[in-house]
């Protein structure tokens, strides 16, 4: 990849990760790049609409073109249309928020979501990148990688990326991924979002890719007992979506849940 293109992509990823406007200096510190380099690339990205600069603060944020590109990407993901009817039925059965995520680089992106009708609900932001190493959906997506891909991923993100999740070590994450492969699903307790518990299962969408189907609820309500009750229906829905796309979902039977 051209070095300038890679740095420009890193800038866009950094702006997505911080979730707020940032100065050229702040972005340079995050990416270990000279401020002059960041400023030059930001100006080029601004001309294309990929970033925009606030006239008062002089800080930069993602521009409208990123939404256009993101929506175009979402429109090309066939699993959304196949999954939505199953997601709605699962929401109606469990009255919890149901979400569908895919892997994009080192992040997971929610491409569809059906919210709980309850006043107590937990939801993610569709289209926003979330760290792939945190949360049940992230572990489900990581569990689909080969050993070589997983090693490369952990080398790329570095040990520092794992300090805010439980367990707070790289080896702990690898152990969780292995457990996810064994069970065929993953649980997370307030990892990606405070006050939210999540159960996730994989949906094969091609010979080498999976999506993650998840059920999330407030930790005050969606406790271990309700998570266990939700896991079987979740896995059934994941199998049904996979089957509708012509793939066999290699999930353990719900009766074998640990």
PDB file of C-alpha atoms in Angstrom:
ATOM      1  CA  UNK A   1       0.000   0.000   0.000  1.00  0.00           C
ATOM      2  CA  UNK A   2       1.203   3.517  -0.786  1.00  0.00           C
ATOM      3  CA  UNK A   3       2.584   5.051   2.431  1.00  0.00           C
ATOM      4  CA  UNK A   4       0.539   8.262   2.142  1.00  0.00           C
ATOM      5  CA  UNK A   5      -2.642   6.261   1.547  1.00  0.00           C
ATOM      6  CA  UNK A   6      -1.915   4.110   4.604  1.00  0.00           C
ATOM      7  CA  UNK A   7      -1.335   7.177   6.787  1.00  0.00           C
ATOM      8  CA  UNK A   8      -4.527   8.808   5.502  1.00  0.00           C
ATOM      9  CA  UNK A   9      -6.468   5.627   6.323  1.00  0.00           C
ATOM     10  CA  UNK A  10      -4.894   5.597   9.799  1.00  0.00           C
ATOM     11  CA  UNK A  11      -6.063   9.176  10.337  1.00  0.00           C
ATOM     12  CA  UNK A  12      -9.637   8.263   9.421  1.00  0.00           C
ATOM     13  CA  UNK A  13      -9.501   5.259  11.759  1.00  0.00           C
ATOM     14  CA  UNK A  14      -8.127   7.426  14.572  1.00  0.00           C
ATOM     15  CA  UNK A  15     -10.940   9.955  14.171  1.00  0.00           C
ATOM     16  CA  UNK A  16     -13.472   7.113  14.258  1.00  0.00           C
ATOM     17  CA  UNK A  17     -11.892   5.586  17.355  1.00  0.00           C
ATOM     18  CA  UNK A  18     -11.683   8.785  19.448  1.00  0.00           C
ATOM     19  CA  UNK A  19     -15.350   9.525  18.768  1.00  0.00           C
ATOM     20  CA  UNK A  20     -14.894  13.316  18.807  1.00  0.00           C
ATOM     21  CA  UNK A  21     -13.193  16.104  16.891  1.00  0.00           C
ATOM     22  CA  UNK A  22      -9.421  16.244  17.310  1.00  0.00           C
ATOM     23  CA  UNK A  23      -6.608  18.593  16.380  1.00  0.00           C
ATOM     24  CA  UNK A  24      -3.811  17.740  13.992  1.00  0.00           C
ATOM     25  CA  UNK A  25      -1.447  17.657  16.963  1.00  0.00           C
ATOM     26  CA  UNK A  26      -3.628  15.182  18.889  1.00  0.00           C
ATOM     27  CA  UNK A  27      -3.919  12.913  15.870  1.00  0.00           C
ATOM     28  CA  UNK A  28      -0.161  13.108  15.357  1.00  0.00           C
ATOM     29  CA  UNK A  29       0.416  11.997  18.959  1.00  0.00           C
ATOM     30  CA  UNK A  30      -2.049   9.112  18.583  1.00  0.00           C
ATOM     31  CA  UNK A  31      -0.392   7.880  15.396  1.00  0.00           C
ATOM     32  CA  UNK A  32       3.192   8.913  16.177  1.00  0.00           C
ATOM     33  CA  UNK A  33       3.295  11.109  13.073  1.00  0.00           C
ATOM     34  CA  UNK A  34       4.678  14.637  12.603  1.00  0.00           C
ATOM     35  CA  UNK A  35       2.028  17.342  12.903  1.00  0.00           C
ATOM     36  CA  UNK A  36       3.021  18.689   9.478  1.00  0.00           C
ATOM     37  CA  UNK A  37       2.341  15.300   7.856  1.00  0.00           C
ATOM     38  CA  UNK A  38      -1.012  14.975   9.598  1.00  0.00           C
ATOM     39  CA  UNK A  39      -1.992  18.518   8.623  1.00  0.00           C
ATOM     40  CA  UNK A  40      -1.133  17.915   4.977  1.00  0.00           C
ATOM     41  CA  UNK A  41      -3.148  14.706   4.821  1.00  0.00           C
ATOM     42  CA  UNK A  42      -6.098  16.248   6.682  1.00  0.00           C
ATOM     43  CA  UNK A  43      -6.273  19.038   4.122  1.00  0.00           C
ATOM     44  CA  UNK A  44      -6.341  16.486   1.290  1.00  0.00           C
ATOM     45  CA  UNK A  45      -9.011  14.447   3.072  1.00  0.00           C
ATOM     46  CA  UNK A  46     -11.063  17.583   3.690  1.00  0.00           C
ATOM     47  CA  UNK A  47     -11.093  18.385  -0.029  1.00  0.00           C
ATOM     48  CA  UNK A  48     -12.657  14.974  -0.711  1.00  0.00           C
ATOM     49  CA  UNK A  49     -15.249  15.333   2.054  1.00  0.00           C
ATOM     50  CA  UNK A  50     -13.795  12.516   4.138  1.00  0.00           C
ATOM     51  CA  UNK A  51     -13.016  14.908   6.998  1.00  0.00           C
ATOM     52  CA  UNK A  52     -14.353  18.329   7.924  1.00  0.00           C
ATOM     53  CA  UNK A  53     -12.858  21.081  10.053  1.00  0.00           C
ATOM     54  CA  UNK A  54     -14.852  23.021  12.626  1.00  0.00           C
ATOM     55  CA  UNK A  55     -14.408  26.705  11.798  1.00  0.00           C
ATOM     56  CA  UNK A  56     -14.447  27.759  15.472  1.00  0.00           C
ATOM     57  CA  UNK A  57     -12.310  25.091  17.182  1.00  0.00           C
ATOM     58  CA  UNK A  58     -10.168  24.292  14.108  1.00  0.00           C
ATOM     59  CA  UNK A  59     -10.469  20.624  15.060  1.00  0.00           C
ATOM     60  CA  UNK A  60     -11.176  17.848  12.592  1.00  0.00           C
ATOM     61  CA  UNK A  61     -13.868  15.183  12.495  1.00  0.00           C
ATOM     62  CA  UNK A  62     -15.159  12.632  10.019  1.00  0.00           C
ATOM     63  CA  UNK A  63     -16.802  14.225   6.995  1.00  0.00           C
ATOM     64  CA  UNK A  64     -20.094  13.487   5.212  1.00  0.00           C
ATOM     65  CA  UNK A  65     -18.419  11.358   2.539  1.00  0.00           C
ATOM     66  CA  UNK A  66     -17.614   8.702   5.164  1.00  0.00           C
ATOM     67  CA  UNK A  67     -21.363   8.268   5.750  1.00  0.00           C
ATOM     68  CA  UNK A  68     -21.966   7.960   2.009  1.00  0.00           C
ATOM     69  CA  UNK A  69     -19.263   5.314   1.709  1.00  0.00           C
ATOM     70  CA  UNK A  70     -20.481   3.537   4.824  1.00  0.00           C
ATOM     71  CA  UNK A  71     -24.064   3.349   3.598  1.00  0.00           C
ATOM     72  CA  UNK A  72     -22.854   2.088   0.228  1.00  0.00           C
ATOM     73  CA  UNK A  73     -20.885  -0.628   2.030  1.00  0.00           C
ATOM     74  CA  UNK A  74     -23.899  -1.596   4.139  1.00  0.00           C
ATOM     75  CA  UNK A  75     -26.087  -1.866   1.036  1.00  0.00           C
ATOM     76  CA  UNK A  76     -23.736  -4.528  -0.337  1.00  0.00           C
ATOM     77  CA  UNK A  77     -23.900  -6.799   2.703  1.00  0.00           C
ATOM     78  CA  UNK A  78     -26.449  -9.467   1.771  1.00  0.00           C
ATOM     79  CA  UNK A  79     -26.487 -10.923   5.273  1.00  0.00           C
ATOM     80  CA  UNK A  80     -28.432  -7.856   6.493  1.00  0.00           C
ATOM     81  CA  UNK A  81     -31.503  -8.627   4.416  1.00  0.00           C
ATOM     82  CA  UNK A  82     -31.302 -12.341   5.226  1.00  0.00           C
ATOM     83  CA  UNK A  83     -30.843 -11.715   8.945  1.00  0.00           C
ATOM     84  CA  UNK A  84     -33.422  -8.986   9.574  1.00  0.00           C
ATOM     85  CA  UNK A  85     -36.575 -11.188   9.729  1.00  0.00           C
ATOM     86  CA  UNK A  86     -34.840 -13.577  12.131  1.00  0.00           C
ATOM     87  CA  UNK A  87     -33.557 -10.657  14.212  1.00  0.00           C
ATOM     88  CA  UNK A  88     -37.062  -9.226  14.518  1.00  0.00           C
ATOM     89  CA  UNK A  89     -38.481 -12.592  15.626  1.00  0.00           C
ATOM     90  CA  UNK A  90     -35.660 -12.988  18.143  1.00  0.00           C
ATOM     91  CA  UNK A  91     -36.325  -9.477  19.489  1.00  0.00           C
ATOM     92  CA  UNK A  92     -40.023 -10.267  19.810  1.00  0.00           C
ATOM     93  CA  UNK A  93     -39.252 -13.519  21.658  1.00  0.00           C
ATOM     94  CA  UNK A  94     -36.652 -12.088  24.061  1.00  0.00           C
ATOM     95  CA  UNK A  95     -37.521  -8.357  24.125  1.00  0.00           C
ATOM     96  CA  UNK A  96     -33.825  -7.504  24.082  1.00  0.00           C
ATOM     97  CA  UNK A  97     -31.767  -5.604  21.520  1.00  0.00           C
ATOM     98  CA  UNK A  98     -30.538  -7.777  18.643  1.00  0.00           C
ATOM     99  CA  UNK A  99     -27.548  -6.677  16.564  1.00  0.00           C
ATOM    100  CA  UNK A 100     -25.537  -7.874  13.572  1.00  0.00           C
ATOM    101  CA  UNK A 101     -21.817  -7.073  13.275  1.00  0.00           C
ATOM    102  CA  UNK A 102     -19.069  -7.745  10.728  1.00  0.00           C
ATOM    103  CA  UNK A 103     -15.288  -7.428  10.908  1.00  0.00           C
ATOM    104  CA  UNK A 104     -13.670  -4.443   9.197  1.00  0.00           C
ATOM    105  CA  UNK A 105      -9.908  -4.547   9.698  1.00  0.00           C
ATOM    106  CA  UNK A 106      -9.169  -4.370  13.424  1.00  0.00           C
ATOM    107  CA  UNK A 107     -12.697  -3.237  14.245  1.00  0.00           C
ATOM    108  CA  UNK A 108     -16.199  -4.628  14.299  1.00  0.00           C
ATOM    109  CA  UNK A 109     -19.002  -2.603  12.759  1.00  0.00           C
ATOM    110  CA  UNK A 110     -22.685  -3.078  13.515  1.00  0.00           C
ATOM    111  CA  UNK A 111     -24.561  -3.165  10.211  1.00  0.00           C
ATOM    112  CA  UNK A 112     -28.077  -3.838  11.531  1.00  0.00           C
ATOM    113  CA  UNK A 113     -29.892  -3.562  14.857  1.00  0.00           C
ATOM    114  CA  UNK A 114     -33.398  -4.230  16.165  1.00  0.00           C
ATOM    115  CA  UNK A 115     -34.014  -2.480  19.475  1.00  0.00           C
ATOM    116  CA  UNK A 116     -35.903  -3.843  22.443  1.00  0.00           C
ATOM    117  CA  UNK A 117     -39.395  -2.445  22.942  1.00  0.00           C
ATOM    118  CA  UNK A 118     -38.726  -2.254  26.665  1.00  0.00           C
ATOM    119  CA  UNK A 119     -37.901   0.972  28.461  1.00  0.00           C
ATOM    120  CA  UNK A 120     -34.764  -0.825  29.604  1.00  0.00           C
ATOM    121  CA  UNK A 121     -32.630  -1.302  26.513  1.00  0.00           C
ATOM    122  CA  UNK A 122     -29.023  -1.446  25.375  1.00  0.00           C
ATOM    123  CA  UNK A 123     -27.935  -0.490  21.893  1.00  0.00           C
ATOM    124  CA  UNK A 124     -24.833   0.076  19.800  1.00  0.00           C
ATOM    125  CA  UNK A 125     -24.271   2.672  17.087  1.00  0.00           C
ATOM    126  CA  UNK A 126     -24.786   1.206  13.612  1.00  0.00           C
ATOM    127  CA  UNK A 127     -21.846   2.040  11.358  1.00  0.00           C
ATOM    128  CA  UNK A 128     -19.470   3.018  14.163  1.00  0.00           C
ATOM    129  CA  UNK A 129     -16.228   1.007  14.519  1.00  0.00           C
ATOM    130  CA  UNK A 130     -15.828  -0.794  17.853  1.00  0.00           C
ATOM    131  CA  UNK A 131     -12.617  -2.510  19.023  1.00  0.00           C
ATOM    132  CA  UNK A 132     -12.479  -6.078  17.779  1.00  0.00           C
ATOM    133  CA  UNK A 133     -10.718  -7.281  20.930  1.00  0.00           C
ATOM    134  CA  UNK A 134     -13.515  -6.229  23.329  1.00  0.00           C
ATOM    135  CA  UNK A 135     -16.961  -7.742  23.708  1.00  0.00           C
ATOM    136  CA  UNK A 136     -18.753 -10.963  22.822  1.00  0.00           C
ATOM    137  CA  UNK A 137     -19.289 -10.071  19.151  1.00  0.00           C
ATOM    138  CA  UNK A 138     -15.608  -9.226  18.796  1.00  0.00           C
ATOM    139  CA  UNK A 139     -14.521 -12.584  20.178  1.00  0.00           C
ATOM    140  CA  UNK A 140     -16.923 -14.398  17.862  1.00  0.00           C
ATOM    141  CA  UNK A 141     -15.401 -12.591  14.878  1.00  0.00           C
ATOM    142  CA  UNK A 142     -11.830 -13.204  16.084  1.00  0.00           C
ATOM    143  CA  UNK A 143     -12.599 -16.877  16.638  1.00  0.00           C
ATOM    144  CA  UNK A 144     -13.120 -17.274  12.884  1.00  0.00           C
ATOM    145  CA  UNK A 145      -9.514 -16.300  12.124  1.00  0.00           C
ATOM    146  CA  UNK A 146      -6.778 -18.825  11.471  1.00  0.00           C
ATOM    147  CA  UNK A 147      -3.905 -19.087  13.937  1.00  0.00           C
ATOM    148  CA  UNK A 148      -1.663 -17.148  11.572  1.00  0.00           C
ATOM    149  CA  UNK A 149      -4.248 -14.379  11.129  1.00  0.00           C
ATOM    150  CA  UNK A 150      -4.834 -14.191  14.878  1.00  0.00           C
ATOM    151  CA  UNK A 151      -1.111 -13.899  15.593  1.00  0.00           C
ATOM    152  CA  UNK A 152      -0.806 -11.160  12.970  1.00  0.00           C
ATOM    153  CA  UNK A 153      -3.791  -9.344  14.479  1.00  0.00           C
ATOM    154  CA  UNK A 154      -2.355  -9.401  17.996  1.00  0.00           C
ATOM    155  CA  UNK A 155       1.024  -8.194  16.721  1.00  0.00           C
ATOM    156  CA  UNK A 156      -0.618  -5.328  14.852  1.00  0.00           C
ATOM    157  CA  UNK A 157      -2.724  -4.041  17.737  1.00  0.00           C
ATOM    158  CA  UNK A 158      -0.073  -4.634  20.432  1.00  0.00           C
ATOM    159  CA  UNK A 159      -0.367  -5.547  24.122  1.00  0.00           C
ATOM    160  CA  UNK A 160      -1.629  -2.079  25.100  1.00  0.00           C
ATOM    161  CA  UNK A 161      -4.896  -2.723  23.266  1.00  0.00           C
ATOM    162  CA  UNK A 162      -5.911  -5.403  25.771  1.00  0.00           C
ATOM    163  CA  UNK A 163      -5.548  -3.432  29.006  1.00  0.00           C
ATOM    164  CA  UNK A 164      -9.180  -2.272  29.243  1.00  0.00           C
ATOM    165  CA  UNK A 165     -10.969  -5.606  28.879  1.00  0.00           C
ATOM    166  CA  UNK A 166     -11.325  -8.604  31.171  1.00  0.00           C
ATOM    167  CA  UNK A 167      -9.050 -10.491  31.465  1.00  0.00           C
ATOM    168  CA  UNK A 168      -6.541  -7.663  30.890  1.00  0.00           C
ATOM    169  CA  UNK A 169      -3.871  -9.721  29.153  1.00  0.00           C
ATOM    170  CA  UNK A 170      -3.183 -10.954  25.648  1.00  0.00           C
ATOM    171  CA  UNK A 171      -3.019 -14.551  26.868  1.00  0.00           C
ATOM    172  CA  UNK A 172      -6.362 -14.075  28.567  1.00  0.00           C
ATOM    173  CA  UNK A 173      -7.922 -12.921  25.314  1.00  0.00           C
ATOM    174  CA  UNK A 174      -6.505 -15.909  23.452  1.00  0.00           C
ATOM    175  CA  UNK A 175      -7.959 -18.213  26.094  1.00  0.00           C
ATOM    176  CA  UNK A 176     -11.355 -16.567  25.686  1.00  0.00           C
ATOM    177  CA  UNK A 177     -11.198 -17.013  21.915  1.00  0.00           C
ATOM    178  CA  UNK A 178     -10.411 -20.700  22.329  1.00  0.00           C
ATOM    179  CA  UNK A 179     -13.360 -21.029  24.716  1.00  0.00           C
ATOM    180  CA  UNK A 180     -15.590 -19.262  22.182  1.00  0.00           C
ATOM    181  CA  UNK A 181     -14.559 -21.778  19.508  1.00  0.00           C
ATOM    182  CA  UNK A 182     -15.313 -24.687  21.846  1.00  0.00           C
ATOM    183  CA  UNK A 183     -18.742 -23.422  22.880  1.00  0.00           C
ATOM    184  CA  UNK A 184     -19.786 -21.772  19.623  1.00  0.00           C
ATOM    185  CA  UNK A 185     -20.856 -18.577  21.376  1.00  0.00           C
ATOM    186  CA  UNK A 186     -19.438 -15.851  23.654  1.00  0.00           C
ATOM    187  CA  UNK A 187     -20.641 -13.928  26.686  1.00  0.00           C
ATOM    188  CA  UNK A 188     -19.445 -10.461  27.740  1.00  0.00           C
ATOM    189  CA  UNK A 189     -20.114  -8.562  30.942  1.00  0.00           C
ATOM    190  CA  UNK A 190     -19.829  -4.779  30.576  1.00  0.00           C
ATOM    191  CA  UNK A 191     -16.845  -5.007  28.225  1.00  0.00           C
ATOM    192  CA  UNK A 192     -17.564  -2.926  25.133  1.00  0.00           C
ATOM    193  CA  UNK A 193     -20.193  -0.763  26.877  1.00  0.00           C
ATOM    194  CA  UNK A 194     -20.661  -0.087  30.568  1.00  0.00           C
ATOM    195  CA  UNK A 195     -23.879  -1.433  32.006  1.00  0.00           C
ATOM    196  CA  UNK A 196     -24.447  -3.832  29.093  1.00  0.00           C
ATOM    197  CA  UNK A 197     -24.218  -7.645  28.983  1.00  0.00           C
ATOM    198  CA  UNK A 198     -24.086  -9.422  25.622  1.00  0.00           C
ATOM    199  CA  UNK A 199     -24.330 -12.915  24.146  1.00  0.00           C
ATOM    200  CA  UNK A 200     -23.039 -13.433  20.579  1.00  0.00           C
ATOM    201  CA  UNK A 201     -22.903 -16.306  18.073  1.00  0.00           C
ATOM    202  CA  UNK A 202     -21.286 -16.625  14.615  1.00  0.00           C
ATOM    203  CA  UNK A 203     -23.052 -16.692  11.249  1.00  0.00           C
ATOM    204  CA  UNK A 204     -20.916 -18.031   8.371  1.00  0.00           C
ATOM    205  CA  UNK A 205     -21.478 -15.689   5.397  1.00  0.00           C
ATOM    206  CA  UNK A 206     -18.841 -17.107   3.040  1.00  0.00           C
ATOM    207  CA  UNK A 207     -16.239 -19.861   3.000  1.00  0.00           C
ATOM    208  CA  UNK A 208     -13.848 -17.659   5.008  1.00  0.00           C
ATOM    209  CA  UNK A 209     -15.988 -15.003   6.766  1.00  0.00           C
ATOM    210  CA  UNK A 210     -18.487 -14.872   9.597  1.00  0.00           C
ATOM    211  CA  UNK A 211     -20.817 -12.217  10.940  1.00  0.00           C
ATOM    212  CA  UNK A 212     -21.758 -11.954  14.619  1.00  0.00           C
ATOM    213  CA  UNK A 213     -25.357 -12.052  15.826  1.00  0.00           C
ATOM    214  CA  UNK A 214     -25.828 -10.755  19.365  1.00  0.00           C
ATOM    215  CA  UNK A 215     -28.379 -10.218  22.107  1.00  0.00           C
ATOM    216  CA  UNK A 216     -27.700  -7.330  24.511  1.00  0.00           C
ATOM    217  CA  UNK A 217     -29.450  -6.008  27.569  1.00  0.00           C
ATOM    218  CA  UNK A 218     -28.862  -3.788  30.615  1.00  0.00           C
ATOM    219  CA  UNK A 219     -26.707  -5.527  33.218  1.00  0.00           C
ATOM    220  CA  UNK A 220     -29.325  -4.784  35.896  1.00  0.00           C
ATOM    221  CA  UNK A 221     -31.822  -6.936  33.985  1.00  0.00           C
ATOM    222  CA  UNK A 222     -29.914  -9.150  31.547  1.00  0.00           C
ATOM    223  CA  UNK A 223     -28.153 -11.265  34.175  1.00  0.00           C
ATOM    224  CA  UNK A 224     -26.490 -14.669  33.784  1.00  0.00           C
ATOM    225  CA  UNK A 225     -29.782 -16.525  34.060  1.00  0.00           C
ATOM    226  CA  UNK A 226     -31.405 -14.490  31.280  1.00  0.00           C
ATOM    227  CA  UNK A 227     -28.226 -14.681  29.202  1.00  0.00           C
ATOM    228  CA  UNK A 228     -28.345 -18.469  29.439  1.00  0.00           C
ATOM    229  CA  UNK A 229     -32.022 -18.466  28.452  1.00  0.00           C
ATOM    230  CA  UNK A 230     -31.206 -16.261  25.442  1.00  0.00           C
ATOM    231  CA  UNK A 231     -28.254 -18.303  24.184  1.00  0.00           C
ATOM    232  CA  UNK A 232     -30.277 -21.205  22.757  1.00  0.00           C
ATOM    233  CA  UNK A 233     -32.686 -19.016  20.739  1.00  0.00           C
ATOM    234  CA  UNK A 234     -29.745 -16.891  19.589  1.00  0.00           C
ATOM    235  CA  UNK A 235     -27.878 -19.922  18.263  1.00  0.00           C
ATOM    236  CA  UNK A 236     -31.037 -21.213  16.579  1.00  0.00           C
ATOM    237  CA  UNK A 237     -31.440 -17.851  14.826  1.00  0.00           C
ATOM    238  CA  UNK A 238     -27.783 -17.858  13.760  1.00  0.00           C
ATOM    239  CA  UNK A 239     -28.224 -21.329  12.254  1.00  0.00           C
ATOM    240  CA  UNK A 240     -31.371 -20.248  10.417  1.00  0.00           C
ATOM    241  CA  UNK A 241     -29.696 -17.166   8.930  1.00  0.00           C
ATOM    242  CA  UNK A 242     -26.674 -19.208   7.891  1.00  0.00           C
ATOM    243  CA  UNK A 243     -28.903 -21.828   6.301  1.00  0.00           C
ATOM    244  CA  UNK A 244     -30.813 -19.161   4.359  1.00  0.00           C
ATOM    245  CA  UNK A 245     -27.485 -18.066   2.874  1.00  0.00           C
ATOM    246  CA  UNK A 246     -26.513 -21.597   1.912  1.00  0.00           C
ATOM    247  CA  UNK A 247     -24.001 -22.293   4.685  1.00  0.00           C
ATOM    248  CA  UNK A 248     -23.974 -24.756   7.555  1.00  0.00           C
ATOM    249  CA  UNK A 249     -23.458 -23.097  10.913  1.00  0.00           C
ATOM    250  CA  UNK A 250     -21.044 -25.271  12.963  1.00  0.00           C
ATOM    251  CA  UNK A 251     -22.496 -24.452  16.364  1.00  0.00           C
ATOM    252  CA  UNK A 252     -22.798 -26.853  19.284  1.00  0.00           C
ATOM    253  CA  UNK A 253     -26.284 -27.875  20.313  1.00  0.00           C
ATOM    254  CA  UNK A 254     -27.845 -25.477  22.851  1.00  0.00           C
ATOM    255  CA  UNK A 255     -28.147 -28.460  25.155  1.00  0.00           C
ATOM    256  CA  UNK A 256     -24.338 -28.553  25.432  1.00  0.00           C
ATOM    257  CA  UNK A 257     -24.004 -25.022  26.800  1.00  0.00           C
ATOM    258  CA  UNK A 258     -21.583 -24.749  29.688  1.00  0.00           C
TER     259      UNK A 258
END
